[in-house]
mmCIF file of C-alpha atoms and ligand atoms in Angstrom:
data_model
loop_
_atom_site.group_PDB
_atom_site.id
_atom_site.type_symbol
_atom_site.label_atom_id
_atom_site.label_comp_id
_atom_site.label_asym_id
_atom_site.label_seq_id
_atom_site.Cartn_x
_atom_site.Cartn_y
_atom_site.Cartn_z
ATOM 1 C CA UNK A 1 -58.041 25.812 11.286
ATOM 2 C CA UNK A 2 -58.901 29.226 12.248
ATOM 3 C CA UNK A 3 -56.579 31.590 10.395
ATOM 4 C CA UNK A 4 -54.084 34.145 11.732
ATOM 5 C CA UNK A 5 -55.084 32.406 16.073
ATOM 6 C CA UNK A 6 -52.896 34.652 18.172
ATOM 7 C CA UNK A 7 -50.502 33.525 19.985
ATOM 8 C CA UNK A 8 -47.882 35.135 22.649
ATOM 9 C CA UNK A 9 -43.965 34.147 23.196
ATOM 10 C CA UNK A 10 -43.740 32.543 26.800
ATOM 11 C CA UNK A 11 -41.518 31.605 29.620
ATOM 12 C CA UNK A 12 -40.930 28.569 31.454
ATOM 13 C CA UNK A 13 -38.045 30.029 33.481
ATOM 14 C CA UNK A 14 -35.714 31.329 30.552
ATOM 15 C CA UNK A 15 -36.493 34.174 27.631
ATOM 16 C CA UNK A 16 -38.276 37.495 27.447
ATOM 17 C CA UNK A 17 -41.806 36.322 27.586
ATOM 18 C CA UNK A 18 -44.822 35.885 29.430
ATOM 19 C CA UNK A 19 -45.627 33.689 32.027
ATOM 20 C CA UNK A 20 -48.221 30.753 30.989
ATOM 21 C CA UNK A 21 -50.758 32.050 33.654
ATOM 22 C CA UNK A 22 -50.422 35.308 32.046
ATOM 23 C CA UNK A 23 -50.467 34.257 28.482
ATOM 24 C CA UNK A 24 -53.841 32.520 29.745
ATOM 25 C CA UNK A 25 -55.110 35.823 31.206
ATOM 26 C CA UNK A 26 -55.073 36.854 27.669
ATOM 27 C CA UNK A 27 -57.215 34.713 26.252
ATOM 28 C CA UNK A 28 -54.651 33.733 23.717
ATOM 29 C CA UNK A 29 -55.518 30.092 22.531
ATOM 30 C CA UNK A 30 -51.285 29.709 20.602
ATOM 31 C CA UNK A 31 -47.404 29.849 21.895
ATOM 32 C CA UNK A 32 -43.633 30.161 21.337
ATOM 33 C CA UNK A 33 -42.229 28.952 24.542
ATOM 34 C CA UNK A 34 -38.226 29.870 25.433
ATOM 35 C CA UNK A 35 -36.974 26.453 26.121
ATOM 36 C CA UNK A 36 -36.666 25.705 29.595
ATOM 37 C CA UNK A 37 -33.045 25.046 31.132
ATOM 38 C CA UNK A 38 -32.272 22.181 30.925
ATOM 39 C CA UNK A 39 -33.618 20.524 34.290
ATOM 40 C CA UNK A 40 -36.479 21.348 32.920
ATOM 41 C CA UNK A 41 -36.389 19.817 29.665
ATOM 42 C CA UNK A 42 -36.510 15.647 31.455
ATOM 43 C CA UNK A 43 -39.286 13.341 29.327
ATOM 44 C CA UNK A 44 -41.041 13.907 32.820
ATOM 45 C CA UNK A 45 -41.141 17.353 33.054
ATOM 46 C CA UNK A 46 -42.962 17.377 28.870
ATOM 47 C CA UNK A 47 -45.348 14.790 29.891
ATOM 48 C CA UNK A 48 -45.835 17.967 33.280
ATOM 49 C CA UNK A 49 -46.299 20.908 30.702
ATOM 50 C CA UNK A 50 -48.194 19.013 28.869
ATOM 51 C CA UNK A 51 -50.839 18.436 31.262
ATOM 52 C CA UNK A 52 -50.355 22.411 32.203
ATOM 53 C CA UNK A 53 -50.848 23.474 28.566
ATOM 54 C CA UNK A 54 -54.288 21.637 28.178
ATOM 55 C CA UNK A 55 -55.799 22.722 31.409
ATOM 56 C CA UNK A 56 -54.820 26.557 30.286
ATOM 57 C CA UNK A 57 -56.287 25.672 26.366
ATOM 58 C CA UNK A 58 -52.785 27.044 25.420
ATOM 59 C CA UNK A 59 -50.407 25.082 22.281
ATOM 60 C CA UNK A 60 -46.727 25.613 21.566
ATOM 61 C CA UNK A 61 -46.547 26.287 17.711
ATOM 62 C CA UNK A 62 -42.757 25.995 18.279
ATOM 63 C CA UNK A 63 -40.003 26.255 20.700
ATOM 64 C CA UNK A 64 -37.323 28.154 21.035
ATOM 65 C CA UNK A 65 -33.335 27.557 21.817
ATOM 66 C CA UNK A 66 -31.752 30.102 23.527
ATOM 67 C CA UNK A 67 -28.672 29.800 25.863
ATOM 68 C CA UNK A 68 -26.733 30.643 28.726
ATOM 69 C CA UNK A 69 -23.828 33.691 28.171
ATOM 70 C CA UNK A 70 -25.952 35.639 25.219
ATOM 71 C CA UNK A 71 -26.367 38.992 26.222
ATOM 72 C CA UNK A 72 -28.418 41.288 24.002
ATOM 73 C CA UNK A 73 -27.058 44.640 25.830
ATOM 74 C CA UNK A 74 -25.563 46.249 22.158
ATOM 75 C CA UNK A 75 -25.180 45.156 18.534
ATOM 76 C CA UNK A 76 -21.745 44.802 19.171
ATOM 77 C CA UNK A 77 -22.181 42.369 22.785
ATOM 78 C CA UNK A 78 -24.935 40.348 20.194
ATOM 79 C CA UNK A 79 -22.380 39.697 17.624
ATOM 80 C CA UNK A 80 -20.346 37.939 19.678
ATOM 81 C CA UNK A 81 -22.564 36.283 22.853
ATOM 82 C CA UNK A 82 -25.775 34.917 20.544
ATOM 83 C CA UNK A 83 -25.827 31.966 18.772
ATOM 84 C CA UNK A 84 -24.260 28.937 17.544
ATOM 85 C CA UNK A 85 -22.043 31.801 15.719
ATOM 86 C CA UNK A 86 -19.425 32.037 18.112
ATOM 87 C CA UNK A 87 -17.068 29.543 18.063
ATOM 88 C CA UNK A 88 -16.244 28.947 21.468
ATOM 89 C CA UNK A 89 -19.561 28.025 22.925
ATOM 90 C CA UNK A 90 -20.497 26.360 19.810
ATOM 91 C CA UNK A 91 -20.396 22.402 19.800
ATOM 92 C CA UNK A 92 -22.092 23.134 23.046
ATOM 93 C CA UNK A 93 -24.171 25.117 21.785
ATOM 94 C CA UNK A 94 -25.458 23.064 18.717
ATOM 95 C CA UNK A 95 -25.583 20.049 21.322
ATOM 96 C CA UNK A 96 -28.291 21.673 23.302
ATOM 97 C CA UNK A 97 -30.349 22.963 20.070
ATOM 98 C CA UNK A 98 -30.651 19.152 19.297
ATOM 99 C CA UNK A 99 -32.009 18.348 23.183
ATOM 100 C CA UNK A 100 -34.075 21.048 23.094
ATOM 101 C CA UNK A 101 -35.485 19.623 19.123
ATOM 102 C CA UNK A 102 -35.770 15.818 21.236
ATOM 103 C CA UNK A 103 -37.453 17.720 24.072
ATOM 104 C CA UNK A 104 -40.187 19.692 21.496
ATOM 105 C CA UNK A 105 -40.769 16.497 19.991
ATOM 106 C CA UNK A 106 -41.569 15.170 23.399
ATOM 107 C CA UNK A 107 -43.774 17.917 23.247
ATOM 108 C CA UNK A 108 -45.568 17.595 19.492
ATOM 109 C CA UNK A 109 -44.306 20.300 18.717
ATOM 110 C CA UNK A 110 -42.651 20.349 14.391
ATOM 111 C CA UNK A 111 -40.765 24.229 14.982
ATOM 112 C CA UNK A 112 -37.948 25.195 15.950
ATOM 113 C CA UNK A 113 -36.480 28.817 15.963
ATOM 114 C CA UNK A 114 -32.852 30.687 17.262
ATOM 115 C CA UNK A 115 -31.454 33.647 16.449
ATOM 116 C CA UNK A 116 -28.785 31.835 14.567
ATOM 117 C CA UNK A 117 -26.482 35.077 15.679
ATOM 118 C CA UNK A 118 -24.193 37.234 13.070
ATOM 119 C CA UNK A 119 -23.674 35.830 10.261
ATOM 120 C CA UNK A 120 -20.612 36.350 8.010
ATOM 121 C CA UNK A 121 -21.103 38.773 5.331
ATOM 122 C CA UNK A 122 -18.605 38.155 3.299
ATOM 123 C CA UNK A 123 -19.579 34.330 1.869
ATOM 124 C CA UNK A 124 -15.258 33.905 1.306
ATOM 125 C CA UNK A 125 -15.186 33.759 5.916
ATOM 126 C CA UNK A 126 -14.033 31.170 6.542
ATOM 127 C CA UNK A 127 -17.002 31.406 9.262
ATOM 128 C CA UNK A 128 -20.094 31.231 7.054
ATOM 129 C CA UNK A 129 -18.991 27.415 5.862
ATOM 130 C CA UNK A 130 -18.357 27.309 9.658
ATOM 131 C CA UNK A 131 -22.160 28.027 10.437
ATOM 132 C CA UNK A 132 -23.257 27.199 6.872
ATOM 133 C CA UNK A 133 -21.906 23.626 8.693
ATOM 134 C CA UNK A 134 -23.033 23.976 12.115
ATOM 135 C CA UNK A 135 -26.211 24.704 10.836
ATOM 136 C CA UNK A 136 -26.956 22.194 8.460
ATOM 137 C CA UNK A 137 -25.736 19.307 11.445
ATOM 138 C CA UNK A 138 -28.896 21.463 13.307
ATOM 139 C CA UNK A 139 -31.628 20.907 10.628
ATOM 140 C CA UNK A 140 -30.600 17.344 9.982
ATOM 141 C CA UNK A 141 -31.673 16.672 13.384
ATOM 142 C CA UNK A 142 -34.423 18.216 13.658
ATOM 143 C CA UNK A 143 -35.154 16.240 10.135
ATOM 144 C CA UNK A 144 -35.136 13.566 12.174
ATOM 145 C CA UNK A 145 -37.658 15.412 14.792
ATOM 146 C CA UNK A 146 -39.810 15.860 11.578
ATOM 147 C CA UNK A 147 -39.410 19.565 12.029
ATOM 148 C CA UNK A 148 -38.612 22.397 10.730
ATOM 149 C CA UNK A 149 -36.593 25.391 11.425
ATOM 150 C CA UNK A 150 -36.818 28.400 12.032
ATOM 151 C CA UNK A 151 -34.135 31.430 11.727
ATOM 152 C CA UNK A 152 -35.168 34.421 13.592
ATOM 153 C CA UNK A 153 -34.639 37.424 11.182
ATOM 154 C CA UNK A 154 -32.986 40.656 11.793
ATOM 155 C CA UNK A 155 -29.403 40.343 12.286
ATOM 156 C CA UNK A 156 -28.512 40.453 8.049
ATOM 157 C CA UNK A 157 -29.983 41.870 5.871
ATOM 158 C CA UNK A 158 -33.617 39.768 3.964
ATOM 159 C CA UNK A 159 -30.909 39.152 0.429
ATOM 160 C CA UNK A 160 -28.174 38.713 3.132
ATOM 161 C CA UNK A 161 -30.533 35.757 4.588
ATOM 162 C CA UNK A 162 -31.548 34.546 1.476
ATOM 163 C CA UNK A 163 -28.378 33.556 -0.383
ATOM 164 C CA UNK A 164 -28.248 32.225 3.670
ATOM 165 C CA UNK A 165 -30.691 29.537 3.361
ATOM 166 C CA UNK A 166 -29.671 29.216 -0.859
ATOM 167 C CA UNK A 167 -26.397 27.786 0.813
ATOM 168 C CA UNK A 168 -27.072 25.865 3.800
ATOM 169 C CA UNK A 169 -29.708 23.647 0.073
ATOM 170 C CA UNK A 170 -31.586 21.792 3.216
ATOM 171 C CA UNK A 171 -35.364 22.646 3.345
ATOM 172 C CA UNK A 172 -37.062 21.878 6.244
ATOM 173 C CA UNK A 173 -34.656 25.688 7.098
ATOM 174 C CA UNK A 174 -37.768 28.861 7.180
ATOM 175 C CA UNK A 175 -37.569 31.703 8.875
ATOM 176 C CA UNK A 176 -39.367 33.500 11.708
ATOM 177 C CA UNK A 177 -40.309 36.717 10.892
ATOM 178 C CA UNK A 178 -39.837 39.199 13.543
ATOM 179 C CA UNK A 179 -40.807 42.862 11.119
ATOM 180 C CA UNK A 180 -39.459 44.469 14.323
ATOM 181 C CA UNK A 181 -35.533 42.982 14.260
ATOM 182 C CA UNK A 182 -35.719 44.252 11.029
ATOM 183 C CA UNK A 183 -35.404 47.896 12.040
ATOM 184 C CA UNK A 184 -33.959 47.475 15.617
ATOM 185 C CA UNK A 185 -30.657 46.038 13.925
ATOM 186 C CA UNK A 186 -31.180 48.338 10.966
ATOM 187 C CA UNK A 187 -31.445 45.498 8.620
ATOM 188 C CA UNK A 188 -33.704 46.947 5.948
ATOM 189 C CA UNK A 189 -36.926 47.832 5.698
ATOM 190 C CA UNK A 190 -39.148 45.252 7.329
ATOM 191 C CA UNK A 191 -42.605 45.212 4.211
ATOM 192 C CA UNK A 192 -39.872 44.863 1.374
ATOM 193 C CA UNK A 193 -37.114 42.282 3.624
ATOM 194 C CA UNK A 194 -40.878 40.345 3.919
ATOM 195 C CA UNK A 195 -42.460 40.180 0.458
ATOM 196 C CA UNK A 196 -38.785 38.905 -0.290
ATOM 197 C CA UNK A 197 -38.271 36.355 2.356
ATOM 198 C CA UNK A 198 -42.144 34.979 2.157
ATOM 199 C CA UNK A 199 -41.813 31.918 0.335
ATOM 200 C CA UNK A 200 -39.914 31.107 3.244
ATOM 201 C CA UNK A 201 -41.373 32.719 6.188
ATOM 202 C CA UNK A 202 -43.270 29.811 8.794
ATOM 203 C CA UNK A 203 -43.494 32.066 11.811
ATOM 204 C CA UNK A 204 -43.924 35.732 12.543
ATOM 205 C CA UNK A 205 -43.646 37.401 15.737
ATOM 206 C CA UNK A 206 -45.762 40.270 16.072
ATOM 207 C CA UNK A 207 -43.469 43.019 17.506
ATOM 208 C CA UNK A 208 -42.875 46.731 16.901
ATOM 209 C CA UNK A 209 -40.242 50.105 16.919
ATOM 210 C CA UNK A 210 -38.283 52.599 15.744
ATOM 211 C CA UNK A 211 -35.723 53.224 14.176
ATOM 212 C CA UNK A 212 -32.039 53.959 15.677
ATOM 213 C CA UNK A 213 -30.353 57.550 14.533
ATOM 214 C CA UNK A 214 -27.596 55.501 13.351
ATOM 215 C CA UNK A 215 -29.292 51.602 12.560
ATOM 216 C CA UNK A 216 -26.761 49.045 12.418
ATOM 217 C CA UNK A 217 -24.327 50.868 14.967
ATOM 218 C CA UNK A 218 -27.335 51.179 17.620
ATOM 219 C CA UNK A 219 -30.227 49.744 18.431
ATOM 220 C CA UNK A 220 -33.380 50.958 17.963
ATOM 221 C CA UNK A 221 -36.036 51.577 20.175
ATOM 222 C CA UNK A 222 -38.379 48.346 20.656
ATOM 223 C CA UNK A 223 -42.709 49.659 21.652
ATOM 224 C CA UNK A 224 -46.231 48.726 21.760
ATOM 225 C CA UNK A 225 -47.411 46.966 18.941
ATOM 226 C CA UNK A 226 -48.514 50.010 16.876
ATOM 227 C CA UNK A 227 -46.485 52.592 17.643
ATOM 228 C CA UNK A 228 -43.652 51.869 15.705
ATOM 229 C CA UNK A 229 -42.497 52.385 12.573
ATOM 230 C CA UNK A 230 -43.629 48.177 11.092
ATOM 231 C CA UNK A 231 -46.851 49.559 9.852
ATOM 232 C CA UNK A 232 -49.191 46.476 11.031
ATOM 233 C CA UNK A 233 -52.025 46.605 8.313
ATOM 234 C CA UNK A 234 -49.292 46.742 6.210
ATOM 235 C CA UNK A 235 -47.926 44.014 7.652
ATOM 236 C CA UNK A 236 -51.097 41.481 7.595
ATOM 237 C CA UNK A 237 -51.695 43.056 4.298
ATOM 238 C CA UNK A 238 -48.510 41.336 3.463
ATOM 239 C CA UNK A 239 -48.663 38.165 4.922
ATOM 240 C CA UNK A 240 -52.182 37.768 4.326
ATOM 241 C CA UNK A 241 -50.908 38.348 0.022
ATOM 242 C CA UNK A 242 -48.190 36.235 0.665
ATOM 243 C CA UNK A 243 -51.227 33.058 1.456
ATOM 244 C CA UNK A 244 -49.035 33.497 5.605
ATOM 245 C CA UNK A 245 -52.422 32.549 7.569
ATOM 246 C CA UNK A 246 -49.972 30.367 10.481
ATOM 247 C CA UNK A 247 -50.294 32.222 14.301
ATOM 248 C CA UNK A 248 -49.662 35.597 14.698
ATOM 249 C CA UNK A 249 -47.070 35.604 18.192
ATOM 250 C CA UNK A 250 -46.934 38.884 19.717
ATOM 251 C CA UNK A 251 -43.458 39.352 21.446
ATOM 252 C CA UNK A 252 -42.887 42.324 23.961
ATOM 253 C CA UNK A 253 -39.604 42.140 25.481
ATOM 254 C CA UNK A 254 -39.808 44.176 28.701
ATOM 255 C CA UNK A 255 -39.855 40.620 31.579
ATOM 256 C CA UNK A 256 -39.347 43.640 33.949
ATOM 257 C CA UNK A 257 -41.752 45.022 33.506
ATOM 258 C CA UNK A 258 -44.739 42.080 33.526
ATOM 259 C CA UNK A 259 -48.283 43.938 34.492
ATOM 260 C CA UNK A 260 -47.099 46.266 31.896
ATOM 261 C CA UNK A 261 -45.666 43.622 29.750
ATOM 262 C CA UNK A 262 -48.771 42.091 30.339
ATOM 263 C CA UNK A 263 -51.390 45.093 29.837
ATOM 264 C CA UNK A 264 -49.931 46.336 26.298
ATOM 265 C CA UNK A 265 -50.381 42.536 24.652
ATOM 266 C CA UNK A 266 -53.757 42.406 25.546
ATOM 267 C CA UNK A 267 -53.428 45.877 23.386
ATOM 268 C CA UNK A 268 -51.955 44.515 21.269
ATOM 269 C CA UNK A 269 -54.280 41.482 20.985
ATOM 270 C CA UNK A 270 -57.108 44.935 20.538
ATOM 271 C CA UNK A 271 -55.422 45.656 17.271
ATOM 272 C CA UNK A 272 -54.501 42.253 15.748
ATOM 273 C CA UNK A 273 -57.739 41.507 16.327
ATOM 274 C CA UNK A 274 -59.464 44.506 14.679
ATOM 275 C CA UNK A 275 -57.019 44.225 11.697
ATOM 276 C CA UNK A 276 -57.903 40.136 11.432
ATOM 277 C CA UNK A 277 -61.499 41.119 11.000
ATOM 278 C CA UNK A 278 -60.602 43.472 9.023
ATOM 279 C CA UNK A 279 -58.180 41.561 5.994
ATOM 280 C CA UNK A 280 -59.602 38.178 6.466
ATOM 281 C CA UNK A 281 -63.514 39.374 5.543
ATOM 282 C CA UNK A 282 -63.605 38.986 1.816
HETATM 283 MG MG1 MG B 1 -38.683 38.248 17.434
#
C-alpha cells in the first residue's frame, strides 16, 4: 500500500468538500466523503455511487457525518449547534449517525468521522456524562459494522480530548487530526497536540490557518496549505515519527469559490508531493 496517499474532502450534496469530478481531475486517489442527505443514502444509491467511484478511480477512506442545523458562524454558535452535544437534537442525530454508519458499511468503508461538538470541560457537568453515553452508543453501533469512529479535532485541547477518549472507554474510538482546527479554534499548538494524541490518530486533514488575535474567542483564518501557522513539513515529519502513513486528506473549505478551491487544492497537492519525496526518501 502506498504511504501517505493524497486525498481530498469531497461532497455529493452536502458539506464543504469538492465535487467527485473535481477530485478525479485533481488526480488524487482517495477521498473522505461528507455523508449525503438521507434521500441519497439508500442501498441502490450506494451501489450506483460505488460504480461512479470505480470509474473515477477514487477510494473512500472515511465517511464524515454532518447534520442540518449546524452552523460554524462563530465559536459560540458551534457550541450551540454542532454535533451530538446539543441536547435538543441529540437523539435524532445519533439515529442519523447510525444510518450514516450503515451507509458507509454498504460502501465498504471502515471509518466514520464527525465533529462531536464542544465537550464540556467540567467533567462534573451532567452534560459531560451525557456526551460520553451518546458517544458509546455510536461507537457500539459502528463496532457492529466493523468500523472505527474518528473524532475531528479542534474544539478541545489535546489534554481534554485525551481525557474524554479515556472516559468513553471504547477501543474503536480514534481521532481525525486537523492541525488547522487547533489554530482556528484556539485549542493549542497543533504539533505538540499531534504528539500527545499520536496513538489515537487514524486519519488526518491537511489544512492550514492563522491564529486569531483572541484565540478561542473568535475564529482564526483558514489559508491555502503552506501559507498558515501549521508548518506542513513539521506536521508531516511528526506524522512520520508517530508511524502514521495513512491518507493525507486535503481540506480547503471555500466551496463558495469552486475555481479557487480547485486551484488551491492543486497547489496543496504539489506541496504534499514535494514533502513526501523529501521525507519518505529514506
Ligand atoms: Mg477538518
